[in-house]
Amino acid sequence: MRESRYEHFPHDADVGVRGIGASPAEAFEEAALALTAVITDPVRVDAAERVEIRCEAPDIELLLADFLNAVIYEMATRGMLFGRYEVKIEGASLEAAAFGERVDVEKHRPIVEAKGATLTSLRVEQRADGTWLAQCVVDV
Amino acid sequence: MDLSLLERESESVWRVEPTGDMRVPGILYADESLVREMDEKVLEQLRNVASLPGIVRAAYAMPDAHWGYGFPIGGVAAFDPDEGGVVSAGGVGFDISCGVRSLHTGLTLDDVRPKQKALADQLFRDIPAGVGSAGRIRLDGDAMDAMLRGGAHWAVEQGYGTREDLERIEERGCMRGAEPEYVSERAKARQRDEMGTLGSGNHYLEIQHVAEIFDREAAEAFGLEEGDILATIHCGSRGLGHQIGTEFLRDMAAAAAKHGIHLPDRELACAPIRSELGQIYLGAMRAGINCALANRQIITHLTRRAFERVLPKAVLTVLYDVSHNTCKVERHAVNGEEKEVFVHRKGATRAFGPGHPDLPPELRDVGQPVLIGGSMGTESYVLRGTRESEALSFSSSCHGAGRAMSRHQAKRTWSGREVVDELARRGIIVRSPSMRGVAEEAPLAYKDVRAVVDAAERAGLSRKVARVEPIVCIKG
């Protein structure tokens, strides 16, 4: 199994997004892919445009929520989807690039909008095997 | 949920006495089978809400309660500003003023059956739904602020509907105290192209027929007869509300310590009503309520236009418009004294009983219409408020079926095509831009709405008036 990956976990009304990676930054990238995967399969999204995202937060968990909410904001206001992310984290500030294209209903068959990343089940932590986990529930 | 965690007060009332940090008891209204199906997280969240500063009487959970964000979905709690009471962004939710509006059409099932497919296609063309859809109205600057201040009033002034529509909307279509300047530019940017859009997820527009009447007198007052056709809209404040919810949840979580509030769960994020942050949130949240009311008003207009093209003899009038994610200032009895309190309803519907002064005169004898959406393709209910619900739940009732199965599991269990074909066999036409979205909303992924409204009736929260079944469903 690849070291970095994303997955979804169940919530009563909504859906949990989880990224796992060798570093917090990789785990954040994977969590953002999990967010894309709530809406469409990330491999369907071409990296035609690059969008810059910057966030700062009091701690790394709120940084994850802020980052995912910034992604949701860029998707909503630009009418875009992102299929790839590059994240750099220093302390509690983050610089990221999201690569994607405009929503095409025929091509992407989007399932549902993401309303916001929540603080429910919000966790960023190093696991026993040394890899990092970044997760929260997304309201859809 | 393990029943031994609760004390059973009567057939449909369950209680948790205050322990630990709880300031008031937790009270859950549901019958035994609903309680058994409920996640224990509901109880944990109810206890947490009961521990917030300034809470009065009790933290309540409605029969459709499930695991939410800080507050359970199906949660009701009121706070007294004189006792350090708080306002909570999580207690209102991300989709501020999400709600249900039902319209009479003046048509019967016999009128609509021959045109059912044409009507479904027209509605699907005219009402923007789903991810990436944009409305035809673009709002910027002053026009955005006017909408946030005026709500459905603003929409009517712009030509979307009539003055008579406003009489049948909570707050007469305009939430007072909205402060558009407290709504961030980012929230406004998310709304720019989203006026008059349905959204996605569990939001829908349905054409329904009245299948059963339970209460003849109330049905007559509501103008409902068996076979009547209704159009029902379920949606909220779109991107603007989501962004307000997101921003304040975070800001309230970060500021809790400064306000001396211990949060057992960050999602309980709240601020004292009498704090700068609390007041700013209230102004922004009320603007979000107006956004939802304006949005449902514009969708009403689009629905009327679609009917005109397909069934020109239809006359669409508003039965009622309810919101189920709000915080409102209301007068309620607290320790034998009538007080102004801040009532949070997260996935719960206001349900004023007969005689309430806020009801329009023609509804005052029967009580407020309470509109309950079921899952796609099953059934929905029209209830009415009761006098006793004031003492039971600050005049609140349930809001819908509530999910029984996660989206994840639903998508693995059914395909959208299967769901659409099965509903078509039962005479229900579904139109949606997303088949996988339809699979996530499959009827069996939800609890039985009948069990929920029956429990609400047994508990005295509201009374059944009519049951409606869909014939057309437009899903985002």
JSON list of N, CA and C in Angstrom, two decimals, chain B residues 50-95:
[
{"chain": "B", "resi": 50, "resn": "ALA", "atom": "N", "xyz": [-26.53, 21.15, 27.40]},
{"chain": "B", "resi": 50, "resn": "ALA", "atom": "CA", "xyz": [-27.10, 21.44, 28.72]},
{"chain": "B", "resi": 50, "resn": "ALA", "atom": "C", "xyz": [-26.07, 22.08, 29.66]},
{"chain": "B", "resi": 51, "resn": "SER", "atom": "N", "xyz": [-24.80, 22.02, 29.28]},
{"chain": "B", "resi": 51, "resn": "SER", "atom": "CA", "xyz": [-23.76, 22.59, 30.14]},
{"chain": "B", "resi": 51, "resn": "SER", "atom": "C", "xyz": [-23.36, 24.01, 29.72]},
{"chain": "B", "resi": 52, "resn": "LEU", "atom": "N", "xyz": [-23.96, 24.55, 28.66]},
{"chain": "B", "resi": 52, "resn": "LEU", "atom": "CA", "xyz": [-23.56, 25.88, 28.18]},
{"chain": "B", "resi": 52, "resn": "LEU", "atom": "C", "xyz": [-24.13, 26.98, 29.09]},
{"chain": "B", "resi": 53, "resn": "PRO", "atom": "N", "xyz": [-23.39, 28.11, 29.21]},
{"chain": "B", "resi": 53, "resn": "PRO", "atom": "CA", "xyz": [-23.82, 29.18, 30.11]},
{"chain": "B", "resi": 53, "resn": "PRO", "atom": "C", "xyz": [-25.19, 29.77, 29.73]},
{"chain": "B", "resi": 54, "resn": "GLY", "atom": "N", "xyz": [-26.01, 30.00, 30.74]},
{"chain": "B", "resi": 54, "resn": "GLY", "atom": "CA", "xyz": [-27.28, 30.72, 30.56]},
{"chain": "B", "resi": 54, "resn": "GLY", "atom": "C", "xyz": [-28.40, 29.91, 29.94]},
{"chain": "B", "resi": 55, "resn": "ILE", "atom": "N", "xyz": [-28.20, 28.58, 29.80]},
{"chain": "B", "resi": 55, "resn": "ILE", "atom": "CA", "xyz": [-29.28, 27.76, 29.23]},
{"chain": "B", "resi": 55, "resn": "ILE", "atom": "C", "xyz": [-30.45, 27.72, 30.22]},
{"chain": "B", "resi": 56, "resn": "VAL", "atom": "N", "xyz": [-31.68, 27.78, 29.71]},
{"chain": "B", "resi": 56, "resn": "VAL", "atom": "CA", "xyz": [-32.84, 27.75, 30.59]},
{"chain": "B", "resi": 56, "resn": "VAL", "atom": "C", "xyz": [-33.70, 26.51, 30.32]},
{"chain": "B", "resi": 57, "resn": "ARG", "atom": "N", "xyz": [-34.40, 26.07, 31.35]},
{"chain": "B", "resi": 57, "resn": "ARG", "atom": "CA", "xyz": [-35.34, 24.93, 31.35]},
{"chain": "B", "resi": 57, "resn": "ARG", "atom": "C", "xyz": [-34.66, 23.60, 31.06]},
{"chain": "B", "resi": 58, "resn": "ALA", "atom": "N", "xyz": [-34.28, 23.34, 29.81]},
{"chain": "B", "resi": 58, "resn": "ALA", "atom": "CA", "xyz": [-33.68, 22.05, 29.47]},
{"chain": "B", "resi": 58, "resn": "ALA", "atom": "C", "xyz": [-33.10, 22.12, 28.07]},
{"chain": "B", "resi": 59, "resn": "ALA", "atom": "N", "xyz": [-32.21, 21.17, 27.76]},
{"chain": "B", "resi": 59, "resn": "ALA", "atom": "CA", "xyz": [-31.78, 20.98, 26.37]},
{"chain": "B", "resi": 59, "resn": "ALA", "atom": "C", "xyz": [-32.69, 19.91, 25.80]},
{"chain": "B", "resi": 60, "resn": "TYR", "atom": "N", "xyz": [-33.32, 20.21, 24.66]},
{"chain": "B", "resi": 60, "resn": "TYR", "atom": "CA", "xyz": [-34.32, 19.29, 24.11]},
{"chain": "B", "resi": 60, "resn": "TYR", "atom": "C", "xyz": [-33.82, 18.63, 22.82]},
{"chain": "B", "resi": 61, "resn": "ALA", "atom": "N", "xyz": [-34.23, 17.38, 22.60]},
{"chain": "B", "resi": 61, "resn": "ALA", "atom": "CA", "xyz": [-33.98, 16.71, 21.32]},
{"chain": "B", "resi": 61, "resn": "ALA", "atom": "C", "xyz": [-35.32, 16.24, 20.75]},
{"chain": "B", "resi": 62, "resn": "MET", "atom": "N", "xyz": [-35.53, 16.49, 19.48]},
{"chain": "B", "resi": 62, "resn": "MET", "atom": "CA", "xyz": [-36.76, 16.13, 18.78]},
{"chain": "B", "resi": 62, "resn": "MET", "atom": "C", "xyz": [-36.69, 14.66, 18.32]},
{"chain": "B", "resi": 63, "resn": "PRO", "atom": "N", "xyz": [-37.82, 14.08, 17.89]},
{"chain": "B", "resi": 63, "resn": "PRO", "atom": "CA", "xyz": [-37.82, 12.64, 17.56]},
{"chain": "B", "resi": 63, "resn": "PRO", "atom": "C", "xyz": [-36.88, 12.26, 16.41]},
{"chain": "B", "resi": 64, "resn": "ASP", "atom": "N", "xyz": [-36.51, 13.24, 15.56]},
{"chain": "B", "resi": 64, "resn": "ASP", "atom": "CA", "xyz": [-35.62, 12.92, 14.43]},
{"chain": "B", "resi": 64, "resn": "ASP", "atom": "C", "xyz": [-34.17, 13.26, 14.75]},
{"chain": "B", "resi": 65, "resn": "ALA", "atom": "N", "xyz": [-33.82, 13.39, 16.04]},
{"chain": "B", "resi": 65, "resn": "ALA", "atom": "CA", "xyz": [-32.48, 13.82, 16.42]},
{"chain": "B", "resi": 65, "resn": "ALA", "atom": "C", "xyz": [-31.41, 12.86, 15.90]},
{"chain": "B", "resi": 66, "resn": "HIS", "atom": "N", "xyz": [-30.32, 13.43, 15.42]},
{"chain": "B", "resi": 66, "resn": "HIS", "atom": "CA", "xyz": [-29.14, 12.63, 15.10]},
{"chain": "B", "resi": 66, "resn": "HIS", "atom": "C", "xyz": [-27.88, 13.44, 15.34]},
{"chain": "B", "resi": 67, "resn": "TRP", "atom": "N", "xyz": [-26.75, 12.76, 15.18]},
{"chain": "B", "resi": 67, "resn": "TRP", "atom": "CA", "xyz": [-25.44, 13.33, 15.47]},
{"chain": "B", "resi": 67, "resn": "TRP", "atom": "C", "xyz": [-25.18, 14.55, 14.60]},
{"chain": "B", "resi": 68, "resn": "GLY", "atom": "N", "xyz": [-25.00, 15.73, 15.24]},
{"chain": "B", "resi": 68, "resn": "GLY", "atom": "CA", "xyz": [-24.77, 16.95, 14.49]},
{"chain": "B", "resi": 68, "resn": "GLY", "atom": "C", "xyz": [-23.42, 17.55, 14.78]},
{"chain": "B", "resi": 69, "resn": "TYR", "atom": "N", "xyz": [-23.33, 18.87, 14.78]},
{"chain": "B", "resi": 69, "resn": "TYR", "atom": "CA", "xyz": [-22.08, 19.58, 15.02]},
{"chain": "B", "resi": 69, "resn": "TYR", "atom": "C", "xyz": [-22.22, 20.35, 16.33]},
{"chain": "B", "resi": 70, "resn": "GLY", "atom": "N", "xyz": [-21.71, 19.78, 17.41]},
{"chain": "B", "resi": 70, "resn": "GLY", "atom": "CA", "xyz": [-21.87, 20.41, 18.71]},
{"chain": "B", "resi": 70, "resn": "GLY", "atom": "C", "xyz": [-23.27, 20.15, 19.23]},
{"chain": "B", "resi": 71, "resn": "PHE", "atom": "N", "xyz": [-24.25, 20.82, 18.65]},
{"chain": "B", "resi": 71, "resn": "PHE", "atom": "CA", "xyz": [-25.65, 20.53, 18.96]},
{"chain": "B", "resi": 71, "resn": "PHE", "atom": "C", "xyz": [-26.08, 19.30, 18.16]},
{"chain": "B", "resi": 72, "resn": "PRO", "atom": "N", "xyz": [-26.98, 18.48, 18.72]},
{"chain": "B", "resi": 72, "resn": "PRO", "atom": "CA", "xyz": [-27.54, 17.45, 17.86]},
{"chain": "B", "resi": 72, "resn": "PRO", "atom": "C", "xyz": [-28.41, 18.11, 16.78]},
{"chain": "B", "resi": 73, "resn": "ILE", "atom": "N", "xyz": [-28.51, 17.48, 15.61]},
{"chain": "B", "resi": 73, "resn": "ILE", "atom": "CA", "xyz": [-29.49, 17.92, 14.62]},
{"chain": "B", "resi": 73, "resn": "ILE", "atom": "C", "xyz": [-30.83, 17.44, 15.17]},
{"chain": "B", "resi": 74, "resn": "GLY", "atom": "N", "xyz": [-31.81, 18.33, 15.25]},
{"chain": "B", "resi": 74, "resn": "GLY", "atom": "CA", "xyz": [-33.03, 18.02, 16.00]},
{"chain": "B", "resi": 74, "resn": "GLY", "atom": "C", "xyz": [-32.89, 18.50, 17.43]},
{"chain": "B", "resi": 75, "resn": "GLY", "atom": "N", "xyz": [-32.04, 19.53, 17.64]},
{"chain": "B", "resi": 75, "resn": "GLY", "atom": "CA", "xyz": [-31.82, 20.07, 18.98]},
{"chain": "B", "resi": 75, "resn": "GLY", "atom": "C", "xyz": [-32.47, 21.43, 19.16]},
{"chain": "B", "resi": 76, "resn": "VAL", "atom": "N", "xyz": [-33.00, 21.67, 20.38]},
{"chain": "B", "resi": 76, "resn": "VAL", "atom": "CA", "xyz": [-33.61, 22.96, 20.71]},
{"chain": "B", "resi": 76, "resn": "VAL", "atom": "C", "xyz": [-33.07, 23.40, 22.07]},
{"chain": "B", "resi": 77, "resn": "ALA", "atom": "N", "xyz": [-32.57, 24.64, 22.14]},
{"chain": "B", "resi": 77, "resn": "ALA", "atom": "CA", "xyz": [-32.08, 25.15, 23.42]},
{"chain": "B", "resi": 77, "resn": "ALA", "atom": "C", "xyz": [-32.26, 26.66, 23.46]},
{"chain": "B", "resi": 78, "resn": "ALA", "atom": "N", "xyz": [-32.63, 27.19, 24.63]},
{"chain": "B", "resi": 78, "resn": "ALA", "atom": "CA", "xyz": [-32.84, 28.64, 24.77]},
{"chain": "B", "resi": 78, "resn": "ALA", "atom": "C", "xyz": [-31.92, 29.18, 25.85]},
{"chain": "B", "resi": 79, "resn": "PHE", "atom": "N", "xyz": [-31.44, 30.40, 25.62]},
{"chain": "B", "resi": 79, "resn": "PHE", "atom": "CA", "xyz": [-30.47, 31.01, 26.52]},
{"chain": "B", "resi": 79, "resn": "PHE", "atom": "C", "xyz": [-30.94, 32.40, 26.95]},
{"chain": "B", "resi": 80, "resn": "ASP", "atom": "N", "xyz": [-30.69, 32.71, 28.22]},
{"chain": "B", "resi": 80, "resn": "ASP", "atom": "CA", "xyz": [-31.14, 33.97, 28.81]},
{"chain": "B", "resi": 80, "resn": "ASP", "atom": "C", "xyz": [-29.96, 34.94, 28.88]},
{"chain": "B", "resi": 81, "resn": "PRO", "atom": "N", "xyz": [-30.04, 36.06, 28.15]},
{"chain": "B", "resi": 81, "resn": "PRO", "atom": "CA", "xyz": [-28.91, 37.00, 28.17]},
{"chain": "B", "resi": 81, "resn": "PRO", "atom": "C", "xyz": [-28.62, 37.54, 29.57]},
{"chain": "B", "resi": 82, "resn": "ASP", "atom": "N", "xyz": [-29.66, 37.63, 30.45]},
{"chain": "B", "resi": 82, "resn": "ASP", "atom": "CA", "xyz": [-29.46, 38.13, 31.81]},
{"chain": "B", "resi": 82, "resn": "ASP", "atom": "C", "xyz": [-28.64, 37.17, 32.66]},
{"chain": "B", "resi": 83, "resn": "GLU", "atom": "N", "xyz": [-28.57, 35.90, 32.23]},
{"chain": "B", "resi": 83, "resn": "GLU", "atom": "CA", "xyz": [-27.84, 34.88, 32.99]},
{"chain": "B", "resi": 83, "resn": "GLU", "atom": "C", "xyz": [-26.55, 34.48, 32.29]},
{"chain": "B", "resi": 84, "resn": "GLY", "atom": "N", "xyz": [-26.01, 35.38, 31.50]},
{"chain": "B", "resi": 84, "resn": "GLY", "atom": "CA", "xyz": [-24.76, 35.07, 30.78]},
{"chain": "B", "resi": 84, "resn": "GLY", "atom": "C", "xyz": [-24.96, 34.17, 29.58]},
{"chain": "B", "resi": 85, "resn": "GLY", "atom": "N", "xyz": [-26.19, 34.11, 29.10]},
{"chain": "B", "resi": 85, "resn": "GLY", "atom": "CA", "xyz": [-26.54, 33.21, 27.99]},
{"chain": "B", "resi": 85, "resn": "GLY", "atom": "C", "xyz": [-25.73, 33.46, 26.73]},
{"chain": "B", "resi": 86, "resn": "VAL", "atom": "N", "xyz": [-25.64, 32.39, 25.93]},
{"chain": "B", "resi": 86, "resn": "VAL", "atom": "CA", "xyz": [-24.78, 32.43, 24.74]},
{"chain": "B", "resi": 86, "resn": "VAL", "atom": "C", "xyz": [-25.60, 32.30, 23.46]},
{"chain": "B", "resi": 87, "resn": "VAL", "atom": "N", "xyz": [-24.94, 32.66, 22.37]},
{"chain": "B", "resi": 87, "resn": "VAL", "atom": "CA", "xyz": [-25.46, 32.35, 21.03]},
{"chain": "B", "resi": 87, "resn": "VAL", "atom": "C", "xyz": [-24.40, 31.47, 20.39]},
{"chain": "B", "resi": 88, "resn": "SER", "atom": "N", "xyz": [-24.84, 30.43, 19.67]},
{"chain": "B", "resi": 88, "resn": "SER", "atom": "CA", "xyz": [-23.90, 29.44, 19.15]},
{"chain": "B", "resi": 88, "resn": "SER", "atom": "C", "xyz": [-24.06, 29.27, 17.64]},
{"chain": "B", "resi": 89, "resn": "ALA", "atom": "N", "xyz": [-22.94, 29.42, 16.91]},
{"chain": "B", "resi": 89, "resn": "ALA", "atom": "CA", "xyz": [-22.99, 29.21, 15.46]},
{"chain": "B", "resi": 89, "resn": "ALA", "atom": "C", "xyz": [-23.29, 27.75, 15.14]},
{"chain": "B", "resi": 90, "resn": "GLY", "atom": "N", "xyz": [-22.76, 26.83, 15.98]},
{"chain": "B", "resi": 90, "resn": "GLY", "atom": "CA", "xyz": [-23.04, 25.40, 15.77]},
{"chain": "B", "resi": 90, "resn": "GLY", "atom": "C", "xyz": [-24.50, 25.07, 16.09]},
{"chain": "B", "resi": 91, "resn": "GLY", "atom": "N", "xyz": [-25.10, 25.84, 16.99]},
{"chain": "B", "resi": 91, "resn": "GLY", "atom": "CA", "xyz": [-26.49, 25.63, 17.37]},
{"chain": "B", "resi": 91, "resn": "GLY", "atom": "C", "xyz": [-27.47, 26.09, 16.31]},
{"chain": "B", "resi": 92, "resn": "VAL", "atom": "N", "xyz": [-26.97, 26.83, 15.34]},
{"chain": "B", "resi": 92, "resn": "VAL", "atom": "CA", "xyz": [-27.80, 27.26, 14.20]},
{"chain": "B", "resi": 92, "resn": "VAL", "atom": "C", "xyz": [-27.49, 26.38, 12.99]},
{"chain": "B", "resi": 93, "resn": "GLY", "atom": "N", "xyz": [-26.19, 26.09, 12.82]},
{"chain": "B", "resi": 93, "resn": "GLY", "atom": "CA", "xyz": [-25.79, 25.21, 11.73]},
{"chain": "B", "resi": 93, "resn": "GLY", "atom": "C", "xyz": [-25.22, 25.97, 10.54]},
{"chain": "B", "resi": 94, "resn": "PHE", "atom": "N", "xyz": [-24.68, 25.20, 9.60]},
{"chain": "B", "resi": 94, "resn": "PHE", "atom": "CA", "xyz": [-24.02, 25.79, 8.43]},
{"chain": "B", "resi": 94, "resn": "PHE", "atom": "C", "xyz": [-25.03, 26.35, 7.45]},
{"chain": "B", "resi": 95, "resn": "ASP", "atom": "N", "xyz": [-26.16, 25.66, 7.31]},
{"chain": "B", "resi": 95, "resn": "ASP", "atom": "CA", "xyz": [-27.13, 26.14, 6.33]},
{"chain": "B", "resi": 95, "resn": "ASP", "atom": "C", "xyz": [-28.17, 26.98, 7.07]}
]
